[in-house]
mmCIF file with all atom_site columns, C-alpha atoms in Angstrom:
data_model
loop_
_atom_site.group_PDB
_atom_site.id
_atom_site.type_symbol
_atom_site.label_atom_id
_atom_site.label_alt_id
_atom_site.label_comp_id
_atom_site.label_asym_id
_atom_site.label_entity_id
_atom_site.label_seq_id
_atom_site.pdbx_PDB_ins_code
_atom_site.Cartn_x
_atom_site.Cartn_y
_atom_site.Cartn_z
_atom_site.occupancy
_atom_site.B_iso_or_equiv
_atom_site.pdbx_formal_charge
_atom_site.auth_seq_id
_atom_site.auth_comp_id
_atom_site.auth_asym_id
_atom_site.auth_atom_id
_atom_site.pdbx_PDB_model_num
ATOM 1   C CA . MET A 1 1   ? 0.000   0.000   0.000  1.00 48.00 ? 1   MET A CA 1
ATOM 2   C CA . THR A 1 2   ? 1.522   3.321   -0.983 1.00 49.00 ? 2   THR A CA 1
ATOM 3   C CA . ASP A 1 3   ? 1.126   6.679   0.679  1.00 45.00 ? 3   ASP A CA 1
ATOM 4   C CA . THR A 1 4   ? -1.255  7.816   -2.049 1.00 47.00 ? 4   THR A CA 1
ATOM 5   C CA . GLU A 1 5   ? -3.510  4.782   -1.462 1.00 51.00 ? 5   GLU A CA 1
ATOM 6   C CA . ARG A 1 6   ? -3.654  5.412   2.289  1.00 56.00 ? 6   ARG A CA 1
ATOM 7   C CA . GLY A 1 7   ? -4.291  9.111   1.930  1.00 62.00 ? 7   GLY A CA 1
ATOM 8   C CA . THR A 1 8   ? -2.891  12.049  3.802  1.00 68.00 ? 8   THR A CA 1
ATOM 9   C CA . ASP A 1 9   ? -4.110  14.392  6.496  1.00 68.00 ? 9   ASP A CA 1
ATOM 10  C CA . ARG A 1 10  ? -4.400  18.182  6.165  1.00 72.00 ? 10  ARG A CA 1
ATOM 11  C CA . ALA A 1 11  ? -0.734  18.674  6.991  1.00 73.00 ? 11  ALA A CA 1
ATOM 12  C CA . GLY A 1 12  ? 0.297   16.352  4.155  1.00 72.00 ? 12  GLY A CA 1
ATOM 13  C CA . ARG A 1 13  ? 1.369   13.518  6.423  1.00 71.00 ? 13  ARG A CA 1
ATOM 14  C CA . ARG A 1 14  ? 0.414   9.885   5.937  1.00 67.00 ? 14  ARG A CA 1
ATOM 15  C CA . SER A 1 15  ? -2.832  8.937   7.632  1.00 70.00 ? 15  SER A CA 1
ATOM 16  C CA . LYS A 1 16  ? -2.414  6.773   10.718 1.00 78.00 ? 16  LYS A CA 1
ATOM 17  C CA . ARG A 1 17  ? -2.515  3.013   10.500 1.00 80.00 ? 17  ARG A CA 1
ATOM 18  C CA . PHE A 1 18  ? -4.023  1.311   13.522 1.00 88.00 ? 18  PHE A CA 1
ATOM 19  C CA . LEU A 1 19  ? -2.995  -2.248  14.297 1.00 91.00 ? 19  LEU A CA 1
ATOM 20  C CA . SER A 1 20  ? -5.275  -4.666  16.117 1.00 93.00 ? 20  SER A CA 1
ATOM 21  C CA . PRO A 1 21  ? -4.033  -6.319  19.318 1.00 92.00 ? 21  PRO A CA 1
ATOM 22  C CA . SER A 1 22  ? -3.685  -9.646  17.472 1.00 92.00 ? 22  SER A CA 1
ATOM 23  C CA . GLN A 1 23  ? -1.584  -7.985  14.764 1.00 94.00 ? 23  GLN A CA 1
ATOM 24  C CA . LYS A 1 24  ? 0.630   -6.426  17.417 1.00 94.00 ? 24  LYS A CA 1
ATOM 25  C CA . TYR A 1 25  ? 1.018   -9.800  19.115 1.00 93.00 ? 25  TYR A CA 1
ATOM 26  C CA . GLU A 1 26  ? 2.002   -11.457 15.833 1.00 94.00 ? 26  GLU A CA 1
ATOM 27  C CA . ILE A 1 27  ? 4.562   -8.723  15.168 1.00 94.00 ? 27  ILE A CA 1
ATOM 28  C CA . TRP A 1 28  ? 5.974   -9.213  18.670 1.00 94.00 ? 28  TRP A CA 1
ATOM 29  C CA . LEU A 1 29  ? 6.204   -12.979 18.165 1.00 94.00 ? 29  LEU A CA 1
ATOM 30  C CA . GLN A 1 30  ? 8.045   -12.497 14.881 1.00 94.00 ? 30  GLN A CA 1
ATOM 31  C CA . LEU A 1 31  ? 10.502  -10.166 16.617 1.00 93.00 ? 31  LEU A CA 1
ATOM 32  C CA . VAL A 1 32  ? 11.048  -12.576 19.517 1.00 94.00 ? 32  VAL A CA 1
ATOM 33  C CA . ARG A 1 33  ? 11.596  -15.494 17.137 1.00 94.00 ? 33  ARG A CA 1
ATOM 34  C CA . GLN A 1 34  ? 13.954  -13.270 15.139 1.00 94.00 ? 34  GLN A CA 1
ATOM 35  C CA . GLU A 1 35  ? 11.979  -14.002 11.976 1.00 94.00 ? 35  GLU A CA 1
ATOM 36  C CA . VAL A 1 36  ? 12.043  -10.313 11.025 1.00 95.00 ? 36  VAL A CA 1
ATOM 37  C CA . THR A 1 37  ? 13.965  -7.213  11.968 1.00 94.00 ? 37  THR A CA 1
ATOM 38  C CA . ILE A 1 38  ? 12.312  -4.049  13.237 1.00 94.00 ? 38  ILE A CA 1
ATOM 39  C CA . ALA A 1 39  ? 12.782  -2.388  9.848  1.00 95.00 ? 39  ALA A CA 1
ATOM 40  C CA . GLU A 1 40  ? 11.297  -5.386  8.007  1.00 95.00 ? 40  GLU A CA 1
ATOM 41  C CA . ALA A 1 41  ? 8.291   -5.537  10.331 1.00 94.00 ? 41  ALA A CA 1
ATOM 42  C CA . ALA A 1 42  ? 7.689   -1.808  9.913  1.00 92.00 ? 42  ALA A CA 1
ATOM 43  C CA . ALA A 1 43  ? 7.878   -2.045  6.128  1.00 93.00 ? 43  ALA A CA 1
ATOM 44  C CA . GLU A 1 44  ? 5.595   -5.088  6.059  1.00 93.00 ? 44  GLU A CA 1
ATOM 45  C CA . GLN A 1 45  ? 2.928   -3.412  8.214  1.00 91.00 ? 45  GLN A CA 1
ATOM 46  C CA . HIS A 1 46  ? 3.323   0.034   6.601  1.00 90.00 ? 46  HIS A CA 1
ATOM 47  C CA . VAL A 1 47  ? 4.081   1.727   9.915  1.00 91.00 ? 47  VAL A CA 1
ATOM 48  C CA . ASP A 1 48  ? 7.011   3.642   11.316 1.00 91.00 ? 48  ASP A CA 1
ATOM 49  C CA . ARG A 1 49  ? 9.883   1.798   13.017 1.00 93.00 ? 49  ARG A CA 1
ATOM 50  C CA . SER A 1 50  ? 9.086   3.640   16.253 1.00 93.00 ? 50  SER A CA 1
ATOM 51  C CA . THR A 1 51  ? 5.663   1.946   16.226 1.00 93.00 ? 51  THR A CA 1
ATOM 52  C CA . ILE A 1 52  ? 7.328   -1.469  16.126 1.00 94.00 ? 52  ILE A CA 1
ATOM 53  C CA . MET A 1 53  ? 9.742   -0.427  18.876 1.00 95.00 ? 53  MET A CA 1
ATOM 54  C CA . ARG A 1 54  ? 6.802   0.672   21.023 1.00 94.00 ? 54  ARG A CA 1
ATOM 55  C CA . ILE A 1 55  ? 5.007   -2.650  20.444 1.00 94.00 ? 55  ILE A CA 1
ATOM 56  C CA . ARG A 1 56  ? 8.133   -4.493  21.564 1.00 94.00 ? 56  ARG A CA 1
ATOM 57  C CA . THR A 1 57  ? 8.544   -2.310  24.664 1.00 94.00 ? 57  THR A CA 1
ATOM 58  C CA . VAL A 1 58  ? 4.890   -2.556  25.725 1.00 94.00 ? 58  VAL A CA 1
ATOM 59  C CA . ALA A 1 59  ? 4.867   -6.335  25.229 1.00 93.00 ? 59  ALA A CA 1
ATOM 60  C CA . LYS A 1 60  ? 8.022   -6.746  27.300 1.00 92.00 ? 60  LYS A CA 1
ATOM 61  C CA . GLU A 1 61  ? 6.740   -4.522  30.124 1.00 93.00 ? 61  GLU A CA 1
ATOM 62  C CA . GLY A 1 62  ? 3.380   -6.299  30.129 1.00 92.00 ? 62  GLY A CA 1
ATOM 63  C CA . ALA A 1 63  ? 4.986   -9.720  30.225 1.00 91.00 ? 63  ALA A CA 1
ATOM 64  C CA . LEU A 1 64  ? 7.311   -8.720  33.069 1.00 91.00 ? 64  LEU A CA 1
ATOM 65  C CA . ALA A 1 65  ? 4.436   -7.232  35.075 1.00 90.00 ? 65  ALA A CA 1
ATOM 66  C CA . ALA A 1 66  ? 2.312   -10.349 34.580 1.00 88.00 ? 66  ALA A CA 1
ATOM 67  C CA . LEU A 1 67  ? 5.177   -12.630 35.573 1.00 87.00 ? 67  LEU A CA 1
ATOM 68  C CA . ALA A 1 68  ? 5.938   -10.543 38.639 1.00 85.00 ? 68  ALA A CA 1
ATOM 69  C CA . ALA A 1 69  ? 2.282   -10.734 39.718 1.00 83.00 ? 69  ALA A CA 1
ATOM 70  C CA . SER A 1 70  ? 2.008   -14.484 39.238 1.00 81.00 ? 70  SER A CA 1
ATOM 71  C CA . LYS A 1 71  ? 3.051   -16.649 42.131 1.00 76.00 ? 71  LYS A CA 1
ATOM 72  C CA . PRO A 1 72  ? 2.925   -20.374 41.384 1.00 74.00 ? 72  PRO A CA 1
ATOM 73  C CA . GLY A 1 73  ? 0.581   -22.330 43.622 1.00 64.00 ? 73  GLY A CA 1
ATOM 74  C CA . VAL A 1 74  ? -0.732  -19.314 45.506 1.00 58.00 ? 74  VAL A CA 1
ATOM 75  C CA . GLY A 1 75  ? -3.739  -18.640 43.280 1.00 58.00 ? 75  GLY A CA 1
ATOM 76  C CA . ALA A 1 76  ? -5.398  -21.981 43.935 1.00 52.00 ? 76  ALA A CA 1
ATOM 77  C CA . LYS A 1 77  ? -4.920  -21.731 47.702 1.00 58.00 ? 77  LYS A CA 1
ATOM 78  C CA . ASP A 1 78  ? -5.968  -18.093 48.111 1.00 63.00 ? 78  ASP A CA 1
ATOM 79  C CA . ARG A 1 79  ? -9.273  -17.862 49.895 1.00 71.00 ? 79  ARG A CA 1
ATOM 80  C CA . ASP A 1 80  ? -11.186 -14.775 50.846 1.00 81.00 ? 80  ASP A CA 1
ATOM 81  C CA . TYR A 1 81  ? -12.037 -15.644 54.417 1.00 85.00 ? 81  TYR A CA 1
ATOM 82  C CA . GLU A 1 82  ? -13.883 -12.383 55.013 1.00 89.00 ? 82  GLU A CA 1
ATOM 83  C CA . LEU A 1 83  ? -16.099 -13.051 52.005 1.00 90.00 ? 83  LEU A CA 1
ATOM 84  C CA . GLU A 1 84  ? -16.813 -16.580 53.210 1.00 90.00 ? 84  GLU A CA 1
ATOM 85  C CA . LEU A 1 85  ? -17.706 -15.267 56.679 1.00 91.00 ? 85  LEU A CA 1
ATOM 86  C CA . ALA A 1 86  ? -19.967 -12.595 55.185 1.00 93.00 ? 86  ALA A CA 1
ATOM 87  C CA . LYS A 1 87  ? -21.765 -15.191 53.047 1.00 94.00 ? 87  LYS A CA 1
ATOM 88  C CA . ALA A 1 88  ? -22.252 -17.480 56.048 1.00 94.00 ? 88  ALA A CA 1
ATOM 89  C CA . GLU A 1 89  ? -23.594 -14.553 58.102 1.00 95.00 ? 89  GLU A CA 1
ATOM 90  C CA . ASN A 1 90  ? -25.919 -13.624 55.242 1.00 95.00 ? 90  ASN A CA 1
ATOM 91  C CA . ALA A 1 91  ? -27.277 -17.180 55.087 1.00 95.00 ? 91  ALA A CA 1
ATOM 92  C CA . ARG A 1 92  ? -27.768 -17.254 58.876 1.00 95.00 ? 92  ARG A CA 1
ATOM 93  C CA . LEU A 1 93  ? -29.622 -13.928 58.868 1.00 95.00 ? 93  LEU A CA 1
ATOM 94  C CA . GLY A 1 94  ? -31.772 -15.095 55.957 1.00 94.00 ? 94  GLY A CA 1
ATOM 95  C CA . GLU A 1 95  ? -32.843 -18.172 57.887 1.00 95.00 ? 95  GLU A CA 1
ATOM 96  C CA . ALA A 1 96  ? -33.568 -16.094 61.008 1.00 94.00 ? 96  ALA A CA 1
ATOM 97  C CA . LEU A 1 97  ? -35.697 -13.726 58.928 1.00 95.00 ? 97  LEU A CA 1
ATOM 98  C CA . LYS A 1 98  ? -37.712 -16.644 57.528 1.00 94.00 ? 98  LYS A CA 1
ATOM 99  C CA . GLU A 1 99  ? -38.329 -17.987 61.039 1.00 93.00 ? 99  GLU A CA 1
ATOM 100 C CA . MET A 1 100 ? -39.465 -14.571 62.254 1.00 93.00 ? 100 MET A CA 1
ATOM 101 C CA . ALA A 1 101 ? -41.820 -14.198 59.277 1.00 91.00 ? 101 ALA A CA 1
ATOM 102 C CA . VAL A 1 102 ? -43.420 -17.559 60.056 1.00 91.00 ? 102 VAL A CA 1
ATOM 103 C CA . LYS A 1 103 ? -43.845 -16.632 63.749 1.00 90.00 ? 103 LYS A CA 1
ATOM 104 C CA . LEU A 1 104 ? -45.361 -13.276 62.833 1.00 89.00 ? 104 LEU A CA 1
ATOM 105 C CA . MET A 1 105 ? -47.818 -14.913 60.489 1.00 88.00 ? 105 MET A CA 1
ATOM 106 C CA . LEU A 1 106 ? -48.854 -17.383 63.204 1.00 88.00 ? 106 LEU A CA 1
ATOM 107 C CA . VAL A 1 107 ? -49.305 -14.602 65.794 1.00 87.00 ? 107 VAL A CA 1
ATOM 108 C CA . GLU A 1 108 ? -51.262 -12.257 63.531 1.00 84.00 ? 108 GLU A CA 1
ATOM 109 C CA . GLY A 1 109 ? -53.097 -15.036 61.722 1.00 77.00 ? 109 GLY A CA 1
ATOM 110 C CA . LYS A 1 110 ? -54.434 -14.969 58.200 1.00 66.00 ? 110 LYS A CA 1
ATOM 111 C CA . GLY A 1 111 ? -56.805 -12.079 58.886 1.00 59.00 ? 111 GLY A CA 1
ATOM 112 C CA . GLY A 1 112 ? -55.493 -10.000 56.026 1.00 57.00 ? 112 GLY A CA 1
ATOM 113 C CA . TRP A 1 113 ? -56.321 -12.631 53.387 1.00 56.00 ? 113 TRP A CA 1
ATOM 114 C CA . GLY A 1 114 ? -59.996 -13.227 54.155 1.00 49.00 ? 114 GLY A CA 1
#
């Protein structure tokens, strides 16, 4: 695709080319596997080399952050004890409310229905 096919903006610059996340991922994989150079990837995708550099940087930072956050074996054993206690308390209060409603109905009778 040439510059004339993509069009230009009012300042005469090439119009922007937006890459989808899957395209960015494929570019990053090609760079990691050393299948293409940064210049080759930029030429193939019709973007600037700085765009490819940014994709590589963002992918690396994201991968490092995800790896730093992951702790093997901890995720399966993590339990939210406060949430479990709150759910148990909620169930207990629900049962108590049902019992009180039954007692109230027995005391007041069915007078409102007749």
